[in-house]
PDB file of C-alpha atoms in Angstrom:
ATOM      1  CA  UNK F   1     -49.837  48.248  91.332  1.00 78.00           C
ATOM      2  CA  UNK F   2     -49.779  44.498  91.834  1.00 88.00           C
ATOM      3  CA  UNK F   3     -46.612  42.567  92.053  1.00 91.00           C
ATOM      4  CA  UNK F   4     -45.827  38.768  92.263  1.00 92.00           C
ATOM      5  CA  UNK F   5     -44.919  39.086  95.920  1.00 93.00           C
ATOM      6  CA  UNK F   6     -48.397  40.365  96.788  1.00 94.00           C
ATOM      7  CA  UNK F   7     -49.981  37.297  95.207  1.00 94.00           C
ATOM      8  CA  UNK F   8     -47.552  34.992  96.984  1.00 93.00           C
ATOM      9  CA  UNK F   9     -48.376  36.745 100.367  1.00 93.00           C
ATOM     10  CA  UNK F  10     -52.118  36.390  99.866  1.00 94.00           C
ATOM     11  CA  UNK F  11     -51.638  32.696  98.813  1.00 93.00           C
ATOM     12  CA  UNK F  12     -49.652  32.066 102.026  1.00 91.00           C
ATOM     13  CA  UNK F  13     -52.280  33.880 104.075  1.00 92.00           C
ATOM     14  CA  UNK F  14     -55.072  31.636 102.572  1.00 91.00           C
ATOM     15  CA  UNK F  15     -52.951  28.408 103.297  1.00 87.00           C
ATOM     16  CA  UNK F  16     -51.747  29.443 106.860  1.00 88.00           C
ATOM     17  CA  UNK F  17     -54.783  31.251 108.077  1.00 86.00           C
ATOM     18  CA  UNK F  18     -52.766  33.761 110.258  1.00 86.00           C
ATOM     19  CA  UNK F  19     -50.389  36.558 109.742  1.00 88.00           C
ATOM     20  CA  UNK F  20     -47.770  35.098 111.877  1.00 87.00           C
ATOM     21  CA  UNK F  21     -47.691  31.631 109.861  1.00 87.00           C
ATOM     22  CA  UNK F  22     -47.901  33.526 106.614  1.00 89.00           C
ATOM     23  CA  UNK F  23     -44.801  35.720 107.512  1.00 89.00           C
ATOM     24  CA  UNK F  24     -42.866  32.615 108.277  1.00 87.00           C
ATOM     25  CA  UNK F  25     -43.806  31.172 104.943  1.00 87.00           C
ATOM     26  CA  UNK F  26     -42.633  34.182 102.786  1.00 89.00           C
ATOM     27  CA  UNK F  27     -39.603  34.699 104.990  1.00 88.00           C
ATOM     28  CA  UNK F  28     -40.749  38.237 106.360  1.00 90.00           C
ATOM     29  CA  UNK F  29     -41.307  39.494 109.783  1.00 91.00           C
ATOM     30  CA  UNK F  30     -44.925  39.926 110.894  1.00 90.00           C
ATOM     31  CA  UNK F  31     -44.452  43.630 111.106  1.00 93.00           C
ATOM     32  CA  UNK F  32     -42.974  43.660 107.301  1.00 93.00           C
ATOM     33  CA  UNK F  33     -45.967  41.560 106.119  1.00 92.00           C
ATOM     34  CA  UNK F  34     -48.588  43.632 107.827  1.00 92.00           C
ATOM     35  CA  UNK F  35     -46.958  46.740 106.305  1.00 94.00           C
ATOM     36  CA  UNK F  36     -46.927  45.239 102.829  1.00 94.00           C
ATOM     37  CA  UNK F  37     -50.590  44.311 103.048  1.00 94.00           C
ATOM     38  CA  UNK F  38     -51.686  47.694 104.353  1.00 94.00           C
ATOM     39  CA  UNK F  39     -49.701  49.515 101.456  1.00 93.00           C
ATOM     40  CA  UNK F  40     -51.526  47.301  99.006  1.00 93.00           C
ATOM     41  CA  UNK F  41     -54.922  47.888 100.446  1.00 93.00           C
ATOM     42  CA  UNK F  42     -54.248  51.489 100.554  1.00 93.00           C
ATOM     43  CA  UNK F  43     -53.367  51.381  96.740  1.00 91.00           C
ATOM     44  CA  UNK F  44     -56.465  49.498  96.048  1.00 92.00           C
ATOM     45  CA  UNK F  45     -58.674  51.610  98.314  1.00 93.00           C
ATOM     46  CA  UNK F  46     -60.246  48.503  99.979  1.00 94.00           C
ATOM     47  CA  UNK F  47     -59.648  45.837 102.554  1.00 94.00           C
ATOM     48  CA  UNK F  48     -58.543  42.364 101.255  1.00 94.00           C
ATOM     49  CA  UNK F  49     -59.466  40.278 104.337  1.00 92.00           C
ATOM     50  CA  UNK F  50     -61.472  40.700 107.695  1.00 91.00           C
ATOM     51  CA  UNK F  51     -59.271  41.267 110.578  1.00 86.00           C
ATOM     52  CA  UNK F  52     -59.429  39.091 113.711  1.00 82.00           C
ATOM     53  CA  UNK F  53     -61.380  36.262 112.022  1.00 81.00           C
ATOM     54  CA  UNK F  54     -60.353  32.540 112.599  1.00 78.00           C
ATOM     55  CA  UNK F  55     -60.118  30.998 110.067  1.00 78.00           C
ATOM     56  CA  UNK F  56     -59.188  33.972 108.169  1.00 86.00           C
ATOM     57  CA  UNK F  57     -62.034  35.438 106.066  1.00 91.00           C
ATOM     58  CA  UNK F  58     -61.246  37.368 102.708  1.00 94.00           C
ATOM     59  CA  UNK F  59     -63.260  40.087 101.269  1.00 94.00           C
ATOM     60  CA  UNK F  60     -64.568  40.084  97.684  1.00 95.00           C
ATOM     61  CA  UNK F  61     -61.480  41.954  96.612  1.00 94.00           C
ATOM     62  CA  UNK F  62     -59.266  39.499  98.397  1.00 93.00           C
ATOM     63  CA  UNK F  63     -61.022  36.459  96.763  1.00 95.00           C
ATOM     64  CA  UNK F  64     -60.641  38.001  93.458  1.00 95.00           C
ATOM     65  CA  UNK F  65     -56.906  38.481  93.952  1.00 95.00           C
ATOM     66  CA  UNK F  66     -56.662  34.861  95.049  1.00 95.00           C
ATOM     67  CA  UNK F  67     -58.194  33.814  91.914  1.00 95.00           C
ATOM     68  CA  UNK F  68     -55.464  35.853  90.013  1.00 95.00           C
ATOM     69  CA  UNK F  69     -52.866  34.135  92.282  1.00 94.00           C
ATOM     70  CA  UNK F  70     -54.223  30.668  91.255  1.00 93.00           C
ATOM     71  CA  UNK F  71     -53.935  31.645  87.606  1.00 93.00           C
ATOM     72  CA  UNK F  72     -50.465  33.433  87.683  1.00 94.00           C
ATOM     73  CA  UNK F  73     -48.301  31.680  90.367  1.00 93.00           C
ATOM     74  CA  UNK F  74     -48.315  28.150  88.724  1.00 90.00           C
ATOM     75  CA  UNK F  75     -47.112  29.723  85.557  1.00 91.00           C
ATOM     76  CA  UNK F  76     -44.336  31.612  87.431  1.00 90.00           C
ATOM     77  CA  UNK F  77     -43.159  28.384  88.963  1.00 87.00           C
ATOM     78  CA  UNK F  78     -43.245  26.588  85.626  1.00 82.00           C
ATOM     79  CA  UNK F  79     -41.125  29.397  84.183  1.00 85.00           C
ATOM     80  CA  UNK F  80     -38.702  29.261  86.979  1.00 83.00           C
ATOM     81  CA  UNK F  81     -38.327  25.353  86.368  1.00 77.00           C
ATOM     82  CA  UNK F  82     -37.728  26.041  82.680  1.00 73.00           C
ATOM     83  CA  UNK F  83     -35.037  28.752  83.433  1.00 76.00           C
ATOM     84  CA  UNK F  84     -33.370  26.338  85.816  1.00 73.00           C
ATOM     85  CA  UNK F  85     -33.251  23.732  83.174  1.00 69.00           C
ATOM     86  CA  UNK F  86     -31.762  26.350  80.599  1.00 61.00           C
ATOM     87  CA  UNK F  87     -29.027  27.056  83.187  1.00 67.00           C
ATOM     88  CA  UNK F  88     -28.207  23.280  83.299  1.00 65.00           C
ATOM     89  CA  UNK F  89     -28.919  20.487  85.849  1.00 60.00           C
ATOM     90  CA  UNK F  90     -31.611  19.060  83.948  1.00 63.00           C
ATOM     91  CA  UNK F  91     -30.843  15.396  84.655  1.00 67.00           C
ATOM     92  CA  UNK F  92     -29.707  13.605  87.872  1.00 78.00           C
ATOM     93  CA  UNK F  93     -30.628  11.142  90.445  1.00 87.00           C
ATOM     94  CA  UNK F  94     -33.074  11.457  93.357  1.00 92.00           C
ATOM     95  CA  UNK F  95     -33.092   8.147  95.353  1.00 93.00           C
ATOM     96  CA  UNK F  96     -34.820   8.718  98.690  1.00 92.00           C
ATOM     97  CA  UNK F  97     -35.951   7.018 101.794  1.00 91.00           C
ATOM     98  CA  UNK F  98     -38.717   7.782 104.247  1.00 86.00           C
ATOM     99  CA  UNK F  99     -38.857   6.728 107.988  1.00 78.00           C
ATOM    100  CA  UNK F 100     -42.613   6.496 108.338  1.00 67.00           C
ATOM    101  CA  UNK F 101     -45.436   5.188 106.091  1.00 62.00           C
ATOM    102  CA  UNK F 102     -47.708   8.013 106.955  1.00 66.00           C
ATOM    103  CA  UNK F 103     -45.581  10.297 104.878  1.00 75.00           C
ATOM    104  CA  UNK F 104     -46.806   8.840 101.721  1.00 74.00           C
ATOM    105  CA  UNK F 105     -50.060  10.887 101.958  1.00 77.00           C
ATOM    106  CA  UNK F 106     -48.144  13.981 100.870  1.00 85.00           C
ATOM    107  CA  UNK F 107     -45.047  12.393  99.451  1.00 87.00           C
ATOM    108  CA  UNK F 108     -46.950  10.557  96.392  1.00 88.00           C
ATOM    109  CA  UNK F 109     -48.541  13.752  94.972  1.00 90.00           C
ATOM    110  CA  UNK F 110     -45.207  15.588  95.454  1.00 91.00           C
ATOM    111  CA  UNK F 111     -43.549  12.831  93.338  1.00 91.00           C
ATOM    112  CA  UNK F 112     -46.225  12.889  90.757  1.00 91.00           C
ATOM    113  CA  UNK F 113     -45.800  16.646  90.195  1.00 90.00           C
ATOM    114  CA  UNK F 114     -41.960  16.340  90.337  1.00 91.00           C
ATOM    115  CA  UNK F 115     -41.920  13.685  87.656  1.00 90.00           C
ATOM    116  CA  UNK F 116     -43.875  15.890  85.393  1.00 89.00           C
ATOM    117  CA  UNK F 117     -41.504  18.739  85.627  1.00 87.00           C
ATOM    118  CA  UNK F 118     -38.269  16.785  85.763  1.00 88.00           C
ATOM    119  CA  UNK F 119     -38.770  13.710  83.607  1.00 87.00           C
ATOM    120  CA  UNK F 120     -34.961  13.204  83.230  1.00 84.00           C
ATOM    121  CA  UNK F 121     -34.312  12.778  86.854  1.00 88.00           C
ATOM    122  CA  UNK F 122     -34.035   9.143  88.034  1.00 86.00           C
ATOM    123  CA  UNK F 123     -36.365   8.537  90.933  1.00 90.00           C
ATOM    124  CA  UNK F 124     -36.382   5.680  93.491  1.00 90.00           C
ATOM    125  CA  UNK F 125     -38.125   5.404  96.766  1.00 86.00           C
ATOM    126  CA  UNK F 126     -37.476   3.029  99.640  1.00 79.00           C
ATOM    127  CA  UNK F 127     -38.804   2.498 103.269  1.00 66.00           C
ATOM    128  CA  UNK F 128     -36.547   3.515 106.141  1.00 56.00           C
ATOM    129  CA  UNK F 129     -37.834   0.672 108.352  1.00 55.00           C
ATOM    130  CA  UNK F 130     -35.219  -2.139 107.572  1.00 58.00           C
ATOM    131  CA  UNK F 131     -32.164  -0.094 107.318  1.00 63.00           C
ATOM    132  CA  UNK F 132     -30.510   3.078 108.683  1.00 79.00           C
ATOM    133  CA  UNK F 133     -31.003   5.691 105.888  1.00 87.00           C
ATOM    134  CA  UNK F 134     -28.888   8.601 107.123  1.00 89.00           C
ATOM    135  CA  UNK F 135     -25.566   6.747 107.069  1.00 90.00           C
ATOM    136  CA  UNK F 136     -26.633   5.656 103.543  1.00 90.00           C
ATOM    137  CA  UNK F 137     -27.270   9.404 102.657  1.00 93.00           C
ATOM    138  CA  UNK F 138     -23.757  10.078 103.845  1.00 93.00           C
ATOM    139  CA  UNK F 139     -22.212   7.367 101.814  1.00 91.00           C
ATOM    140  CA  UNK F 140     -24.007   8.563  98.702  1.00 90.00           C
ATOM    141  CA  UNK F 141     -26.340   5.485  98.349  1.00 90.00           C
ATOM    142  CA  UNK F 142     -29.295   7.825  98.892  1.00 93.00           C
ATOM    143  CA  UNK F 143     -29.714  11.411  97.851  1.00 95.00           C
ATOM    144  CA  UNK F 144     -32.639  12.463 100.315  1.00 95.00           C
ATOM    145  CA  UNK F 145     -34.055  11.144 103.562  1.00 94.00           C
ATOM    146  CA  UNK F 146     -37.325  12.329 105.121  1.00 92.00           C
ATOM    147  CA  UNK F 147     -36.873  12.189 108.843  1.00 90.00           C
ATOM    148  CA  UNK F 148     -38.109  13.711 112.082  1.00 87.00           C
ATOM    149  CA  UNK F 149     -34.986  12.394 113.817  1.00 84.00           C
ATOM    150  CA  UNK F 150     -32.012  14.547 112.509  1.00 88.00           C
ATOM    151  CA  UNK F 151     -28.532  13.444 113.480  1.00 87.00           C
ATOM    152  CA  UNK F 152     -25.420  15.724 113.464  1.00 89.00           C
ATOM    153  CA  UNK F 153     -23.596  14.196 110.489  1.00 92.00           C
ATOM    154  CA  UNK F 154     -20.818  15.976 108.574  1.00 93.00           C
ATOM    155  CA  UNK F 155     -21.827  17.192 105.299  1.00 94.00           C
ATOM    156  CA  UNK F 156     -25.425  16.765 105.818  1.00 96.00           C
ATOM    157  CA  UNK F 157     -28.129  19.553 105.612  1.00 96.00           C
ATOM    158  CA  UNK F 158     -31.625  19.376 107.202  1.00 95.00           C
ATOM    159  CA  UNK F 159     -34.239  21.260 105.434  1.00 95.00           C
ATOM    160  CA  UNK F 160     -37.225  21.711 107.686  1.00 94.00           C
ATOM    161  CA  UNK F 161     -40.483  21.000 105.846  1.00 93.00           C
ATOM    162  CA  UNK F 162     -43.162  21.663 108.473  1.00 92.00           C
ATOM    163  CA  UNK F 163     -44.046  21.169 112.160  1.00 92.00           C
ATOM    164  CA  UNK F 164     -46.839  18.843 113.228  1.00 92.00           C
ATOM    165  CA  UNK F 165     -48.519  17.654 116.572  1.00 94.00           C
ATOM    166  CA  UNK F 166     -48.079  14.086 117.713  1.00 95.00           C
ATOM    167  CA  UNK F 167     -51.317  12.800 119.225  1.00 96.00           C
ATOM    168  CA  UNK F 168     -52.358   9.636 121.099  1.00 97.00           C
ATOM    169  CA  UNK F 169     -55.016   7.565 119.286  1.00 97.00           C
ATOM    170  CA  UNK F 170     -57.380   5.719 121.764  1.00 97.00           C
ATOM    171  CA  UNK F 171     -60.609   3.804 121.363  1.00 96.00           C
ATOM    172  CA  UNK F 172     -63.966   5.545 122.356  1.00 94.00           C
ATOM    173  CA  UNK F 173     -64.259   2.697 124.894  1.00 93.00           C
ATOM    174  CA  UNK F 174     -60.845   3.479 126.416  1.00 94.00           C
ATOM    175  CA  UNK F 175     -60.870   4.613 130.256  1.00 93.00           C
ATOM    176  CA  UNK F 176     -59.073   7.800 129.210  1.00 93.00           C
ATOM    177  CA  UNK F 177     -61.693   8.691 126.518  1.00 92.00           C
ATOM    178  CA  UNK F 178     -63.073  11.657 128.562  1.00 91.00           C
ATOM    179  CA  UNK F 179     -59.806  13.392 129.022  1.00 93.00           C
ATOM    180  CA  UNK F 180     -58.234  15.857 126.550  1.00 94.00           C
ATOM    181  CA  UNK F 181     -54.667  14.980 127.378  1.00 96.00           C
ATOM    182  CA  UNK F 182     -52.512  12.092 128.717  1.00 96.00           C
ATOM    183  CA  UNK F 183     -49.504  12.189 130.984  1.00 96.00           C
ATOM    184  CA  UNK F 184     -46.560   9.838 130.610  1.00 96.00           C
ATOM    185  CA  UNK F 185     -47.273   7.832 133.827  1.00 96.00           C
ATOM    186  CA  UNK F 186     -50.868   7.184 132.560  1.00 95.00           C
ATOM    187  CA  UNK F 187     -49.357   4.921 129.722  1.00 96.00           C
ATOM    188  CA  UNK F 188     -47.795   2.490 132.235  1.00 94.00           C
ATOM    189  CA  UNK F 189     -50.829   0.074 131.837  1.00 93.00           C
ATOM    190  CA  UNK F 190     -51.033   0.384 128.062  1.00 96.00           C
ATOM    191  CA  UNK F 191     -50.002  -1.587 124.979  1.00 97.00           C
ATOM    192  CA  UNK F 192     -48.136   1.049 122.911  1.00 97.00           C
ATOM    193  CA  UNK F 193     -48.519   0.185 119.016  1.00 97.00           C
ATOM    194  CA  UNK F 194     -45.519   1.568 117.039  1.00 94.00           C
ATOM    195  CA  UNK F 195     -43.713   1.370 113.817  1.00 88.00           C
ATOM    196  CA  UNK F 196     -40.794  -1.228 113.826  1.00 85.00           C
ATOM    197  CA  UNK F 197     -38.038   1.183 114.405  1.00 81.00           C
ATOM    198  CA  UNK F 198     -35.590   1.749 117.235  1.00 82.00           C
ATOM    199  CA  UNK F 199     -37.283   3.363 120.241  1.00 86.00           C
ATOM    200  CA  UNK F 200     -34.806   6.311 120.211  1.00 84.00           C
ATOM    201  CA  UNK F 201     -35.979   7.284 116.928  1.00 82.00           C
ATOM    202  CA  UNK F 202     -39.649   7.606 118.238  1.00 89.00           C
ATOM    203  CA  UNK F 203     -40.703  10.977 119.636  1.00 90.00           C
ATOM    204  CA  UNK F 204     -43.202   9.173 121.911  1.00 94.00           C
ATOM    205  CA  UNK F 205     -40.266   7.710 123.793  1.00 95.00           C
ATOM    206  CA  UNK F 206     -37.614  10.286 123.210  1.00 91.00           C
ATOM    207  CA  UNK F 207     -39.615  13.395 124.073  1.00 93.00           C
ATOM    208  CA  UNK F 208     -42.553  12.026 126.177  1.00 96.00           C
ATOM    209  CA  UNK F 209     -41.967   8.769 128.123  1.00 96.00           C
ATOM    210  CA  UNK F 210     -38.181   8.539 128.563  1.00 95.00           C
ATOM    211  CA  UNK F 211     -37.712  12.027 130.084  1.00 95.00           C
ATOM    212  CA  UNK F 212     -40.589  11.118 132.742  1.00 95.00           C
ATOM    213  CA  UNK F 213     -38.888   7.728 133.223  1.00 96.00           C
ATOM    214  CA  UNK F 214     -42.131   6.146 132.197  1.00 96.00           C
ATOM    215  CA  UNK F 215     -42.629   2.744 130.177  1.00 96.00           C
ATOM    216  CA  UNK F 216     -45.636   1.304 128.642  1.00 97.00           C
ATOM    217  CA  UNK F 217     -46.792  -2.202 129.776  1.00 95.00           C
ATOM    218  CA  UNK F 218     -45.813  -3.675 126.377  1.00 96.00           C
ATOM    219  CA  UNK F 219     -45.042  -2.719 122.802  1.00 96.00           C
ATOM    220  CA  UNK F 220     -46.690  -3.980 119.634  1.00 96.00           C
ATOM    221  CA  UNK F 221     -45.159  -3.508 116.159  1.00 94.00           C
ATOM    222  CA  UNK F 222     -46.740  -2.983 112.866  1.00 90.00           C
ATOM    223  CA  UNK F 223     -45.556  -1.264 109.614  1.00 84.00           C
ATOM    224  CA  UNK F 224     -49.047  -0.127 108.610  1.00 85.00           C
ATOM    225  CA  UNK F 225     -50.740   2.838 109.988  1.00 88.00           C
ATOM    226  CA  UNK F 226     -54.216   1.500 109.025  1.00 90.00           C
ATOM    227  CA  UNK F 227     -53.432  -1.766 111.167  1.00 93.00           C
ATOM    228  CA  UNK F 228     -52.464   0.604 114.233  1.00 94.00           C
ATOM    229  CA  UNK F 229     -55.797   2.352 113.822  1.00 95.00           C
ATOM    230  CA  UNK F 230     -57.696  -1.023 113.583  1.00 95.00           C
ATOM    231  CA  UNK F 231     -55.988  -2.247 116.624  1.00 96.00           C
ATOM    232  CA  UNK F 232     -56.895   0.881 118.550  1.00 97.00           C
ATOM    233  CA  UNK F 233     -60.455   0.781 117.415  1.00 95.00           C
ATOM    234  CA  UNK F 234     -60.532  -2.647 118.705  1.00 94.00           C
ATOM    235  CA  UNK F 235     -59.177  -1.406 122.085  1.00 94.00           C
ATOM    236  CA  UNK F 236     -56.125  -3.567 121.633  1.00 95.00           C
ATOM    237  CA  UNK F 237     -53.680  -0.735 122.448  1.00 96.00           C
ATOM    238  CA  UNK F 238     -53.008   2.941 121.846  1.00 97.00           C
ATOM    239  CA  UNK F 239     -50.625   4.599 119.434  1.00 97.00           C
ATOM    240  CA  UNK F 240     -48.869   8.039 118.755  1.00 95.00           C
ATOM    241  CA  UNK F 241     -49.247   9.295 115.333  1.00 94.00           C
ATOM    242  CA  UNK F 242     -48.954  12.758 113.534  1.00 92.00           C
ATOM    243  CA  UNK F 243     -52.186  14.718 113.494  1.00 91.00           C
ATOM    244  CA  UNK F 244     -52.320  14.538 109.676  1.00 87.00           C
ATOM    245  CA  UNK F 245     -52.054  10.775 109.729  1.00 88.00           C
ATOM    246  CA  UNK F 246     -55.231  10.191 112.078  1.00 90.00           C
ATOM    247  CA  UNK F 247     -57.177  13.068 110.627  1.00 89.00           C
ATOM    248  CA  UNK F 248     -59.426  11.135 108.283  1.00 89.00           C
ATOM    249  CA  UNK F 249     -60.139   8.493 111.047  1.00 93.00           C
ATOM    250  CA  UNK F 250     -61.024  11.292 113.497  1.00 93.00           C
ATOM    251  CA  UNK F 251     -63.284  12.885 110.925  1.00 91.00           C
ATOM    252  CA  UNK F 252     -65.015   9.422 110.506  1.00 92.00           C
ATOM    253  CA  UNK F 253     -65.391   9.081 114.340  1.00 93.00           C
ATOM    254  CA  UNK F 254     -63.350   5.701 114.427  1.00 94.00           C
ATOM    255  CA  UNK F 255     -61.071   6.820 117.354  1.00 95.00           C
ATOM    256  CA  UNK F 256     -60.391   9.729 119.841  1.00 96.00           C
ATOM    257  CA  UNK F 257     -57.207  11.799 119.967  1.00 96.00           C
ATOM    258  CA  UNK F 258     -55.558  13.012 123.290  1.00 97.00           C
ATOM    259  CA  UNK F 259     -52.747  15.667 123.485  1.00 97.00           C
ATOM    260  CA  UNK F 260     -49.405  14.309 124.818  1.00 97.00           C
ATOM    261  CA  UNK F 261     -49.046  16.449 127.849  1.00 95.00           C
ATOM    262  CA  UNK F 262     -51.056  19.587 128.589  1.00 92.00           C
ATOM    263  CA  UNK F 263     -49.063  21.542 126.062  1.00 92.00           C
ATOM    264  CA  UNK F 264     -48.911  18.956 123.352  1.00 94.00           C
ATOM    265  CA  UNK F 265     -46.047  17.294 121.740  1.00 95.00           C
ATOM    266  CA  UNK F 266     -44.821  18.919 118.566  1.00 94.00           C
ATOM    267  CA  UNK F 267     -42.115  17.658 116.132  1.00 92.00           C
ATOM    268  CA  UNK F 268     -40.614  18.805 112.802  1.00 92.00           C
ATOM    269  CA  UNK F 269     -40.176  16.852 109.730  1.00 92.00           C
ATOM    270  CA  UNK F 270     -36.946  17.421 107.766  1.00 94.00           C
ATOM    271  CA  UNK F 271     -35.553  16.542 104.219  1.00 94.00           C
ATOM    272  CA  UNK F 272     -32.041  15.622 104.744  1.00 96.00           C
ATOM    273  CA  UNK F 273     -29.688  16.024 101.827  1.00 96.00           C
ATOM    274  CA  UNK F 274     -25.904  16.308 101.280  1.00 95.00           C
ATOM    275  CA  UNK F 275     -24.675  19.895 101.367  1.00 94.00           C
ATOM    276  CA  UNK F 276     -23.212  19.845  97.983  1.00 90.00           C
ATOM    277  CA  UNK F 277     -26.673  19.098  96.411  1.00 90.00           C
ATOM    278  CA  UNK F 278     -28.318  22.074  98.020  1.00 89.00           C
ATOM    279  CA  UNK F 279     -27.841  24.265  94.916  1.00 84.00           C
ATOM    280  CA  UNK F 280     -28.891  21.706  92.296  1.00 87.00           C
ATOM    281  CA  UNK F 281     -31.920  22.979  90.552  1.00 87.00           C
ATOM    282  CA  UNK F 282     -33.873  19.921  90.694  1.00 90.00           C
ATOM    283  CA  UNK F 283     -33.204  19.282  94.359  1.00 92.00           C
ATOM    284  CA  UNK F 284     -34.299  22.828  95.251  1.00 91.00           C
ATOM    285  CA  UNK F 285     -37.365  22.399  93.096  1.00 91.00           C
ATOM    286  CA  UNK F 286     -38.318  19.216  94.846  1.00 94.00           C
ATOM    287  CA  UNK F 287     -38.072  20.863  98.312  1.00 94.00           C
ATOM    288  CA  UNK F 288     -40.125  23.850  97.079  1.00 92.00           C
ATOM    289  CA  UNK F 289     -42.876  21.253  95.639  1.00 92.00           C
ATOM    290  CA  UNK F 290     -42.689  19.089  98.702  1.00 92.00           C
ATOM    291  CA  UNK F 291     -43.344  22.136 101.009  1.00 91.00           C
ATOM    292  CA  UNK F 292     -46.189  23.451  98.883  1.00 90.00           C
ATOM    293  CA  UNK F 293     -47.724  20.009  98.614  1.00 90.00           C
ATOM    294  CA  UNK F 294     -47.650  19.452 102.331  1.00 89.00           C
ATOM    295  CA  UNK F 295     -49.452  22.748 103.101  1.00 89.00           C
ATOM    296  CA  UNK F 296     -52.053  22.076 100.460  1.00 87.00           C
ATOM    297  CA  UNK F 297     -52.575  18.417 101.580  1.00 85.00           C
ATOM    298  CA  UNK F 298     -51.965  18.213 105.290  1.00 87.00           C
ATOM    299  CA  UNK F 299     -54.389  19.692 108.052  1.00 85.00           C
ATOM    300  CA  UNK F 300     -53.137  21.460 111.089  1.00 85.00           C
ATOM    301  CA  UNK F 301     -49.425  21.625 110.320  1.00 89.00           C
ATOM    302  CA  UNK F 302     -47.287  24.600 110.956  1.00 90.00           C
ATOM    303  CA  UNK F 303     -44.355  26.467 109.082  1.00 89.00           C
ATOM    304  CA  UNK F 304     -40.823  25.432 110.225  1.00 84.00           C
ATOM    305  CA  UNK F 305     -37.994  27.818 109.793  1.00 68.00           C
ATOM    306  CA  UNK F 306     -34.408  26.935 109.495  1.00 60.00           C
ATOM    307  CA  UNK F 307     -33.565  28.488 112.841  1.00 45.00           C
ATOM    308  CA  UNK F 308     -36.174  26.142 114.336  1.00 42.00           C
ATOM    309  CA  UNK F 309     -34.311  23.105 113.172  1.00 44.00           C
ATOM    310  CA  UNK F 310     -31.748  22.075 115.791  1.00 45.00           C
ATOM    311  CA  UNK F 311     -30.109  18.624 115.153  1.00 46.00           C
ATOM    312  CA  UNK F 312     -29.239  16.123 117.928  1.00 44.00           C
ATOM    313  CA  UNK F 313     -25.945  14.490 118.211  1.00 40.00           C
TER     314      UNK F 313
END
């Protein structure tokens, strides 16, 4: 009556909170996912969740199946890893670079899990602030780059991890504090605090200010997210950060967050790898682990499908 795919579907529903997002996660159409759930409910003779609730609410039967999923799915993943080791590819090298410090929030637990399952893989991690990591990936100096700024390079595959909204952090005392969104020209009098990377690699410039021919009054650089927030709290400037990076500061009431434009500004985070490494068991498992960790760790992110991952030349 019950199959592994049913448990994976319910687990995706719990993490995503909607049929649309869950369907993307398990690589089904929304119609196919709905049919799968209705078929399972018909077999069980009871509903598994309450329709049209936000966030999604599970019935007692649904919660019981989620408990089963929590018991079984990790065992399935571990068995898949063991089988991959038996097939070869147990050892290797995974040298990576990331292009923003806020990624550490989900990357560190990912690395902890990965080390436990692939102890023979050599891991190394570097920041992408002081060098250009994508050319290093092409040369073979790196094996993976976490980036939101893909470039059309030969032999490089971009695996989308998730989509996230970029928000503008401001002080509660800021003149814009009563607004819900900000427009490009409104930043003309602002000190914009950013990471020390080229402006063409920052979404706030590439997707928001530059298309509107707008420019902040000045730019202040810092490598640390916490320093950015401290400057914002002190009303010394504003900064654009991923929604997950400022979530704890919003929860504690330190700052306010505005949408960038009325529709908001969304970006996608990718793991860039060389094409010949796509089928390596430990690389495939790292990408699976990273995605699972992201959706368990980060609030308000969305699923990103491969067809949603254009690269810029």
